[in-house]
């Protein structure tokens, strides 16, 4: 009978190290999840919200990359387009079927699924026209103020101050200045966007 109790399992610990994704999922539970609805990995990569919106979205690494690649779709966005972009960021940018093969037929399908020709845009713009006209000036001031803030500058900064700070920050956050370290890339992207905004507003020489 003693034999029955002296039996030992061959492996005392058969657990394997959890795969990276599993660790990320665990981290997501402890902290925050990726902004994408269909993703439950940890959202530990901040990505600035589209211009005109405050703050950042938190994505996993993969979806932060996807978000950033799509960022320029809506340069100079209206409110409706900002919303559309935000929605796409939540649900992913993938198209559900190839243009022209879906139930809506050729042109309609293309128009409905190409965000640059987004049909909803017109609907929103008609309804929001008056509101947008009122807000337009206020908004553009907000946008340039935000761009200046990205460069740690006050509202009264001169064109020269802006240009000097811009160049300084480009160097500071460029991976090449950081021994190839790419962790400052998102900062570099913000500086570049701020520069683009300020150039468009005529506040910095192109
Ligand atoms: Zn994700």
XYZ file of N, CA and C and ligand atoms in Angstrom:
619
model
N 0.810 -1.205 0.000
C 0.000 0.000 0.000
C 0.851 1.267 0.000
N 1.992 1.154 0.658
C 2.861 2.324 0.750
C 3.224 2.852 -0.628
N 3.270 1.911 -1.595
C 3.626 2.318 -2.958
C 2.686 3.373 -3.526
N 1.420 3.217 -3.190
C 0.422 4.156 -3.715
C 0.739 5.580 -3.284
N 1.326 5.715 -2.123
C 1.589 7.059 -1.606
C 2.969 7.572 -1.975
N 3.800 6.651 -2.400
C 5.137 7.109 -2.783
C 5.196 7.507 -4.253
N 4.052 7.345 -4.910
C 4.030 7.725 -6.322
C 4.265 9.224 -6.464
N 5.113 9.586 -7.394
C 5.357 11.004 -7.657
C 5.066 11.282 -9.129
N 4.422 12.354 -9.374
C 4.261 12.710 -10.789
C 5.634 13.060 -11.345
N 5.778 12.737 -12.601
C 7.090 12.897 -13.199
C 7.530 14.368 -13.237
N 6.577 15.240 -13.593
C 6.893 16.676 -13.649
C 6.142 17.386 -12.538
N 6.863 18.016 -11.661
C 6.195 18.690 -10.556
C 5.555 20.002 -11.012
N 6.073 20.572 -12.036
C 5.514 21.838 -12.503
C 5.513 21.852 -14.023
N 4.328 21.613 -14.584
C 4.271 21.542 -16.045
C 3.818 22.876 -16.653
N 3.655 23.898 -15.800
C 3.220 25.188 -16.366
C 4.317 25.746 -17.270
N 3.892 26.271 -18.392
C 4.859 26.949 -19.244
C 4.677 28.445 -19.049
N 5.694 29.153 -19.375
C 5.618 30.611 -19.281
C 4.467 31.083 -20.175
N 3.569 31.903 -19.640
C 2.450 32.323 -20.487
C 2.961 33.083 -21.710
N 2.343 32.826 -22.859
C 2.788 33.537 -24.050
C 2.585 35.040 -23.882
N 3.297 35.798 -24.707
C 3.303 37.254 -24.560
C 1.888 37.834 -24.592
N 1.083 37.336 -25.511
C -0.283 37.861 -25.616
C -1.070 37.655 -24.338
N -0.849 36.496 -23.736
C -1.566 36.195 -22.498
C -1.142 37.158 -21.395
N 0.144 37.455 -21.369
C 0.647 38.418 -20.386
C 0.034 39.789 -20.625
N -0.059 40.158 -21.907
C -0.639 41.459 -22.257
C -2.102 41.518 -21.820
N -2.790 40.397 -22.009
C -4.204 40.334 -21.645
C -4.360 40.515 -20.131
N -3.438 39.882 -19.410
C -3.464 39.984 -17.956
C -3.210 41.418 -17.529
N -2.255 42.029 -18.206
C -1.908 43.421 -17.899
C -3.105 44.333 -18.167
N -3.863 43.992 -19.218
C -5.028 44.794 -19.580
C -6.066 44.771 -18.459
N -6.197 43.618 -17.844
C -7.162 43.498 -16.747
C -6.707 44.371 -15.582
N -5.388 44.393 -15.352
C -4.861 45.151 -14.222
C -4.815 46.646 -14.495
N -4.647 47.040 -15.749
C -4.526 48.469 -16.043
C -5.660 48.930 -16.947
N -5.398 49.052 -18.241
C -6.462 49.458 -19.157
C -6.347 48.670 -20.444
N -7.504 48.530 -21.092
C -7.511 47.766 -22.333
C -7.268 48.678 -23.522
N -6.795 48.060 -24.577
C -6.648 48.735 -25.865
C -7.971 49.414 -26.249
N -7.867 50.587 -26.894
C -9.036 51.379 -27.309
C -9.911 50.614 -28.300
N -9.302 49.682 -29.015
C -10.058 48.908 -29.998
C -11.057 47.992 -29.305
N -12.306 48.021 -29.771
C -13.355 47.211 -29.164
C -13.058 45.720 -29.238
N -12.418 45.321 -30.325
C -12.231 43.893 -30.552
C -10.888 43.404 -30.030
N -10.272 44.182 -29.169
C -8.941 43.828 -28.687
C -8.916 43.896 -27.168
N -8.397 42.868 -26.543
C -8.362 42.891 -25.078
C -6.931 42.865 -24.544
N -6.012 43.310 -25.383
C -4.634 43.431 -24.898
C -4.502 44.729 -24.101
N -3.359 44.861 -23.436
C -3.138 46.063 -22.636
C -2.977 47.278 -23.548
N -3.632 48.364 -23.176
C -3.489 49.611 -23.923
C -2.423 50.464 -23.266
N -1.166 50.185 -23.599
C -0.089 50.935 -22.953
C 0.685 51.794 -23.948
N 0.097 51.998 -25.142
C 0.723 52.879 -26.126
C -0.196 54.056 -26.403
N 0.170 55.239 -25.904
C -0.695 56.395 -26.122
C -0.589 56.899 -27.560
N -1.719 57.294 -28.119
C -1.731 57.913 -29.443
C -2.595 59.153 -29.351
N -2.067 60.290 -29.811
C -2.852 61.527 -29.675
C -4.162 61.424 -30.437
N -5.221 61.930 -29.835
C -6.513 61.977 -30.527
C -6.391 62.904 -31.724
N -7.320 62.752 -32.699
C -7.259 63.642 -33.864
C -7.295 65.101 -33.429
N -6.699 65.960 -34.249
C -6.632 67.373 -33.886
C -8.037 67.889 -33.601
N -8.133 68.735 -32.598
C -9.434 69.240 -32.198
C -9.982 68.493 -30.988
N -9.427 67.317 -30.718
C -9.843 66.574 -29.529
C -8.694 66.552 -28.528
N -9.060 66.606 -27.264
C -8.060 66.621 -26.199
C -7.595 65.200 -25.860
N -6.359 65.081 -25.451
C -5.902 63.840 -24.829
C -5.447 62.760 -25.800
N -5.348 61.562 -25.285
C -4.819 60.446 -26.071
C -5.755 59.241 -25.979
N -5.629 58.347 -26.966
C -6.219 57.024 -26.862
C -5.103 56.077 -26.472
N -5.464 55.027 -25.747
C -4.469 54.012 -25.369
C -4.716 52.761 -26.186
N -3.686 52.334 -26.908
C -3.790 51.141 -27.733
C -2.717 50.135 -27.315
N -2.890 48.897 -27.771
C -1.779 47.959 -27.718
C -0.799 48.396 -28.817
N 0.360 47.790 -28.842
C 1.393 48.230 -29.784
C 0.914 48.136 -31.230
N 0.291 47.005 -31.573
C -0.133 46.766 -32.949
C -1.168 47.797 -33.393
N -2.155 48.042 -32.540
C -3.231 48.943 -32.935
C -2.811 50.403 -32.866
N -1.831 50.708 -32.014
C -1.279 52.065 -32.021
C -0.633 52.331 -33.381
N 0.081 51.318 -33.888
C 0.726 51.457 -35.202
C -0.301 51.643 -36.295
N -1.357 50.861 -36.241
C -2.409 50.964 -37.254
C -3.068 52.338 -37.200
N -3.341 52.776 -35.982
C -3.960 54.095 -35.786
C -3.075 55.190 -36.379
N -1.790 55.128 -36.070
C -0.885 56.175 -36.547
C -0.758 56.172 -38.064
N -0.787 54.970 -38.667
C -0.699 54.898 -40.135
C -1.920 55.537 -40.788
N -3.047 55.499 -40.089
C -4.278 56.034 -40.665
C -4.528 57.487 -40.289
N -3.641 58.024 -39.490
C -3.898 59.327 -38.880
C -4.160 60.426 -39.906
N -3.458 60.397 -41.004
C -3.537 61.513 -41.947
C -4.735 61.455 -42.889
N -5.543 60.398 -42.785
C -6.755 60.315 -43.598
C -7.579 61.584 -43.506
N -7.675 62.134 -42.311
C -8.611 63.217 -42.068
C -7.906 64.502 -41.661
N -6.794 64.781 -42.290
C -6.130 66.059 -42.033
C -7.120 67.163 -42.394
N -7.312 68.116 -41.495
C -8.276 69.176 -41.728
C -9.698 68.669 -41.609
N -9.944 67.911 -40.558
C -11.222 67.223 -40.399
C -12.333 68.136 -39.910
N -13.553 67.819 -40.306
C -14.736 68.424 -39.686
C -15.075 67.599 -38.452
N -16.004 68.100 -37.673
C -16.423 67.356 -36.472
C -16.907 65.952 -36.819
N -17.691 65.890 -37.897
C -18.259 64.598 -38.281
C -17.150 63.616 -38.657
N -16.140 64.144 -39.315
C -15.037 63.273 -39.724
C -14.198 62.841 -38.528
N -14.061 63.758 -37.552
C -13.367 63.380 -36.318
C -14.074 62.191 -35.676
N -15.408 62.297 -35.644
C -16.195 61.211 -35.058
C -15.999 59.919 -35.844
N -16.003 60.067 -37.161
C -15.842 58.887 -38.009
C -14.481 58.246 -37.773
N -13.467 59.081 -37.648
C -12.119 58.571 -37.424
C -12.038 57.844 -36.089
N -12.647 58.459 -35.088
C -12.662 57.849 -33.766
C -13.352 56.480 -33.822
N -14.469 56.442 -34.536
C -15.199 55.182 -34.680
C -14.337 54.128 -35.373
N -13.668 54.558 -36.440
C -12.824 53.611 -37.170
C -11.698 53.105 -36.292
N -11.185 54.005 -35.454
C -10.102 53.599 -34.560
C -10.593 52.549 -33.568
N -11.845 52.710 -33.146
C -12.404 51.741 -32.194
C -12.657 50.381 -32.835
N -13.103 50.419 -34.087
C -13.529 49.171 -34.716
C -12.504 48.607 -35.684
N -11.462 49.351 -35.901
C -10.453 48.897 -36.862
C -10.713 49.535 -38.203
N -9.658 49.638 -39.000
C -9.759 50.357 -40.262
C -10.012 49.423 -41.440
N -10.076 48.139 -41.150
C -10.232 47.191 -42.241
C -11.578 47.346 -42.927
N -11.571 47.142 -44.205
C -12.826 47.100 -44.941
C -13.363 45.681 -44.841
N -14.683 45.579 -44.859
C -15.261 44.255 -44.660
C -15.330 43.471 -45.955
N -15.328 44.151 -47.080
C -15.220 43.443 -48.341
C -14.534 44.346 -49.344
N -14.122 43.737 -50.396
C -13.414 44.462 -51.435
C -14.361 45.474 -52.081
N -13.825 46.644 -52.415
C -14.654 47.656 -53.069
C -15.370 47.077 -54.278
N -16.668 47.367 -54.369
C -17.381 47.017 -55.588
C -17.949 45.612 -55.604
N -17.610 44.804 -54.602
C -18.110 43.433 -54.616
C -19.224 43.243 -53.597
N -19.458 44.255 -52.779
C -20.436 44.127 -51.705
C -21.859 44.308 -52.185
N -22.819 44.183 -51.279
C -24.235 44.241 -51.637
C -24.667 45.579 -52.208
N -23.902 46.643 -51.947
C -24.330 47.951 -52.430
C -23.869 48.236 -53.852
N -23.119 47.353 -54.428
C -22.692 47.568 -55.812
C -21.486 48.480 -55.897
N -21.067 48.669 -57.120
C -19.767 49.302 -57.395
C -19.527 50.646 -56.703
N -20.101 51.696 -57.284
C -19.746 53.035 -56.825
C -20.205 53.321 -55.401
N -21.422 52.863 -55.117
C -21.965 53.120 -53.779
C -21.095 52.478 -52.710
N -20.690 51.261 -52.973
C -19.870 50.561 -51.995
C -18.552 51.294 -51.785
N -17.985 51.724 -52.876
C -16.711 52.438 -52.780
C -16.892 53.711 -51.966
N -17.966 54.443 -52.255
C -18.184 55.707 -51.561
C -18.440 55.480 -50.078
N -19.176 54.435 -49.779
C -19.536 54.202 -48.386
C -18.359 53.701 -47.563
N -17.426 53.040 -48.201
C -16.361 52.412 -47.426
C -15.019 53.115 -47.546
N -14.921 54.041 -48.440
C -13.701 54.823 -48.520
C -13.894 56.053 -47.641
N -13.145 56.123 -46.526
C -13.380 57.226 -45.598
C -13.143 58.595 -46.241
N -12.346 58.623 -47.301
C -12.114 59.919 -47.933
C -13.309 60.375 -48.763
N -14.201 59.436 -49.048
C -15.413 59.787 -49.785
C -16.646 59.455 -48.962
N -16.472 59.508 -47.669
C -17.499 59.033 -46.775
C -18.803 59.801 -46.963
N -19.863 59.083 -47.278
C -21.140 59.725 -47.596
C -21.793 60.343 -46.378
N -21.572 59.737 -45.234
C -22.144 60.268 -44.001
C -21.681 61.692 -43.737
N -20.517 61.980 -44.241
C -19.921 63.302 -44.089
C -20.866 64.409 -44.573
N -21.447 64.191 -45.759
C -22.333 65.218 -46.304
C -23.565 65.409 -45.420
N -24.107 64.299 -44.984
C -25.281 64.366 -44.121
C -24.977 65.190 -42.871
N -23.878 64.872 -42.248
C -23.532 65.587 -41.028
C -23.222 67.044 -41.311
N -22.581 67.269 -42.434
C -22.170 68.644 -42.712
C -23.377 69.544 -42.941
N -24.402 69.028 -43.655
C -25.600 69.828 -43.862
C -26.235 70.200 -42.530
N -26.350 69.210 -41.677
C -27.006 69.447 -40.396
C -26.170 70.308 -39.460
N -24.894 70.183 -39.589
C -24.011 70.843 -38.634
C -23.439 72.145 -39.191
N -23.913 72.538 -40.369
C -23.304 73.671 -41.068
C -23.271 74.936 -40.204
N -24.439 75.279 -39.667
C -24.544 76.507 -38.883
C -23.652 76.439 -37.651
N -23.718 75.329 -36.989
C -22.919 75.153 -35.772
C -21.428 75.259 -36.086
N -21.062 74.654 -37.216
C -19.643 74.657 -37.562
C -19.142 76.037 -37.931
N -20.000 76.780 -38.638
C -19.598 78.131 -39.015
C -19.312 78.950 -37.766
N -20.210 78.810 -36.779
C -20.027 79.520 -35.504
C -18.741 79.118 -34.831
N -18.454 77.851 -34.894
C -17.326 77.319 -34.147
C -15.995 77.470 -34.858
N -16.076 77.723 -36.154
C -14.884 77.582 -36.980
C -13.698 78.409 -36.464
N -13.983 79.681 -36.220
C -12.909 80.574 -35.800
C -12.343 80.130 -34.453
N -13.280 79.919 -33.537
C -12.930 79.465 -32.193
C -12.092 78.190 -32.253
N -12.498 77.293 -33.146
C -11.829 76.004 -33.260
C -10.403 76.155 -33.796
N -10.253 76.981 -34.819
C -8.926 77.116 -35.410
C -7.967 77.764 -34.418
N -8.505 78.671 -33.578
C -7.670 79.222 -32.506
C -7.277 78.127 -31.534
N -8.226 77.273 -31.213
C -7.964 76.170 -30.300
C -6.907 75.237 -30.855
N -6.995 74.985 -32.159
C -6.070 74.057 -32.803
C -4.644 74.606 -32.796
N -4.497 75.897 -33.127
C -3.141 76.452 -33.121
C -2.608 76.571 -31.694
N -3.507 76.886 -30.750
C -3.069 76.954 -29.347
C -2.573 75.590 -28.891
N -3.279 74.554 -29.319
C -2.886 73.195 -28.959
C -1.541 72.838 -29.592
N -1.370 73.262 -30.848
C -0.110 73.004 -31.540
C 1.047 73.708 -30.833
N 0.799 74.944 -30.407
C 1.830 75.672 -29.656
C 2.135 74.951 -28.341
N 1.086 74.471 -27.693
C 1.276 73.772 -26.422
C 2.118 72.508 -26.604
N 1.940 71.834 -27.764
C 2.749 70.646 -28.058
C 4.235 71.006 -28.085
N 4.511 72.251 -28.474
C 5.901 72.716 -28.524
C 6.284 73.461 -27.242
N 5.420 73.348 -26.221
C 5.643 74.041 -24.946
C 5.829 75.537 -25.137
N 5.001 76.107 -26.002
C 5.046 77.550 -26.244
C 3.730 78.201 -25.846
N 3.816 79.480 -25.482
C 2.625 80.245 -25.113
C 1.959 80.795 -26.372
N 0.739 81.293 -26.199
C -0.039 81.804 -27.330
C 0.673 82.945 -28.074
N 1.457 83.750 -27.381
C 2.072 84.912 -28.035
C 3.424 84.640 -28.696
N 3.804 83.373 -28.834
C 5.129 83.046 -29.381
C 5.317 83.627 -30.786
N 6.520 84.137 -31.066
C 6.806 84.708 -32.383
C 7.130 83.588 -33.372
N 7.062 83.939 -34.659
C 7.366 82.966 -35.715
C 8.767 82.382 -35.518
N 9.684 83.246 -35.100
C 11.061 82.790 -34.896
C 11.168 81.798 -33.720
N 10.516 82.153 -32.631
C 10.517 81.257 -31.459
C 9.929 79.887 -31.824
N 8.854 79.931 -32.604
C 8.189 78.681 -33.007
C 9.146 77.834 -33.843
N 9.793 78.475 -34.820
C 10.669 77.744 -35.727
C 11.852 77.117 -34.975
N 12.433 77.908 -34.054
C 13.585 77.423 -33.284
C 13.187 76.228 -32.410
N 12.046 76.356 -31.723
C 11.592 75.283 -30.847
C 11.240 74.024 -31.644
N 10.614 74.257 -32.784
C 10.224 73.146 -33.664
C 11.464 72.339 -34.075
N 12.482 73.033 -34.563
C 13.714 72.340 -34.977
C 14.355 71.619 -33.803
N 14.338 72.292 -32.662
C 14.945 71.706 -31.464
C 14.239 70.383 -31.087
N 12.899 70.395 -31.129
C 12.136 69.212 -30.737
C 12.232 68.085 -31.773
N 12.330 68.482 -33.041
C 12.517 67.456 -34.073
C 13.800 66.680 -33.780
N 14.875 67.413 -33.498
C 16.151 66.761 -33.184
C 16.034 65.919 -31.921
N 15.401 66.516 -30.901
C 15.312 65.878 -29.593
C 14.587 64.527 -29.666
N 13.518 64.463 -30.452
C 12.688 63.253 -30.444
C 12.973 62.313 -31.603
N 13.866 62.704 -32.478
C 14.154 61.838 -33.622
C 14.923 60.603 -33.170
N 14.512 59.422 -33.640
C 15.223 58.199 -33.233
C 16.735 58.278 -33.459
N 17.138 58.959 -34.523
C 18.571 59.075 -34.818
C 19.332 59.820 -33.727
N 18.644 60.725 -33.032
C 19.302 61.464 -31.950
C 19.306 60.650 -30.671
N 18.564 59.533 -30.669
C 18.451 58.731 -29.453
C 19.041 57.341 -29.665
N 20.093 57.292 -30.438
C 20.759 56.018 -30.679
C 19.851 54.982 -31.315
N 18.909 55.458 -32.147
C 18.015 54.534 -32.833
C 16.832 54.100 -31.989
N 16.773 54.573 -30.730
C 15.649 54.250 -29.852
C 14.370 54.854 -30.423
N 13.370 53.990 -30.683
C 12.164 54.487 -31.351
C 11.044 54.846 -30.372
N 11.364 54.835 -29.092
C 10.307 55.075 -28.103
C 9.830 56.531 -28.106
N 10.609 57.419 -28.742
C 10.185 58.823 -28.782
C 9.457 59.154 -30.084
N 9.233 58.126 -30.893
C 8.616 58.371 -32.207
C 7.247 59.020 -32.111
N 6.474 58.604 -31.112
C 5.141 59.208 -31.013
C 5.232 60.688 -30.644
N 6.270 61.040 -29.899
C 6.490 62.460 -29.593
C 6.884 63.207 -30.865
N 7.759 62.563 -31.643
C 8.170 63.176 -32.908
C 6.952 63.410 -33.799
N 6.070 62.434 -33.840
C 4.861 62.572 -34.666
C 4.023 63.755 -34.210
N 3.950 63.948 -32.904
C 3.159 65.072 -32.377
C 3.795 66.396 -32.749
N 5.118 66.453 -32.683
C 5.821 67.681 -33.040
C 5.614 67.988 -34.520
N 5.716 66.942 -35.356
C 5.520 67.132 -36.803
C 4.112 67.638 -37.107
N 3.143 67.054 -36.414
C 1.756 67.491 -36.626
C 1.560 68.931 -36.179
N 2.146 69.261 -35.029
C 2.038 70.635 -34.539
C 2.629 71.593 -35.565
N 3.781 71.200 -36.134
C 4.430 72.024 -37.147
C 3.549 72.217 -38.366
N 2.921 71.129 -38.786
C 2.041 71.176 -39.956
C 0.889 72.167 -39.720
N 0.324 72.074 -38.530
C -0.782 72.972 -38.160
C -0.326 74.434 -38.174
N 0.843 74.683 -37.592
C 1.325 76.062 -37.481
C 1.725 76.619 -38.845
N 2.287 75.751 -39.702
C 2.600 76.192 -41.068
C 1.316 76.551 -41.801
N 0.307 75.679 -41.674
C -0.973 75.912 -42.362
C -1.616 77.210 -41.881
N -1.388 77.531 -40.610
C -1.987 78.746 -40.049
C -1.119 79.977 -40.322
N -0.009 79.778 -41.051
C 0.874 80.894 -41.384
C 1.670 81.398 -40.193
N 1.783 80.579 -39.151
C 2.500 81.017 -37.950
C 3.958 80.572 -37.956
N 4.292 79.740 -38.953
C 5.685 79.311 -39.076
C 5.986 79.144 -40.553
N 7.192 79.536 -40.951
C 7.547 79.396 -42.362
C 7.632 77.928 -42.749
N 7.103 77.611 -43.910
C 7.127 76.213 -44.373
C 8.540 75.813 -44.753
Zn -5.186 46.404 -29.566
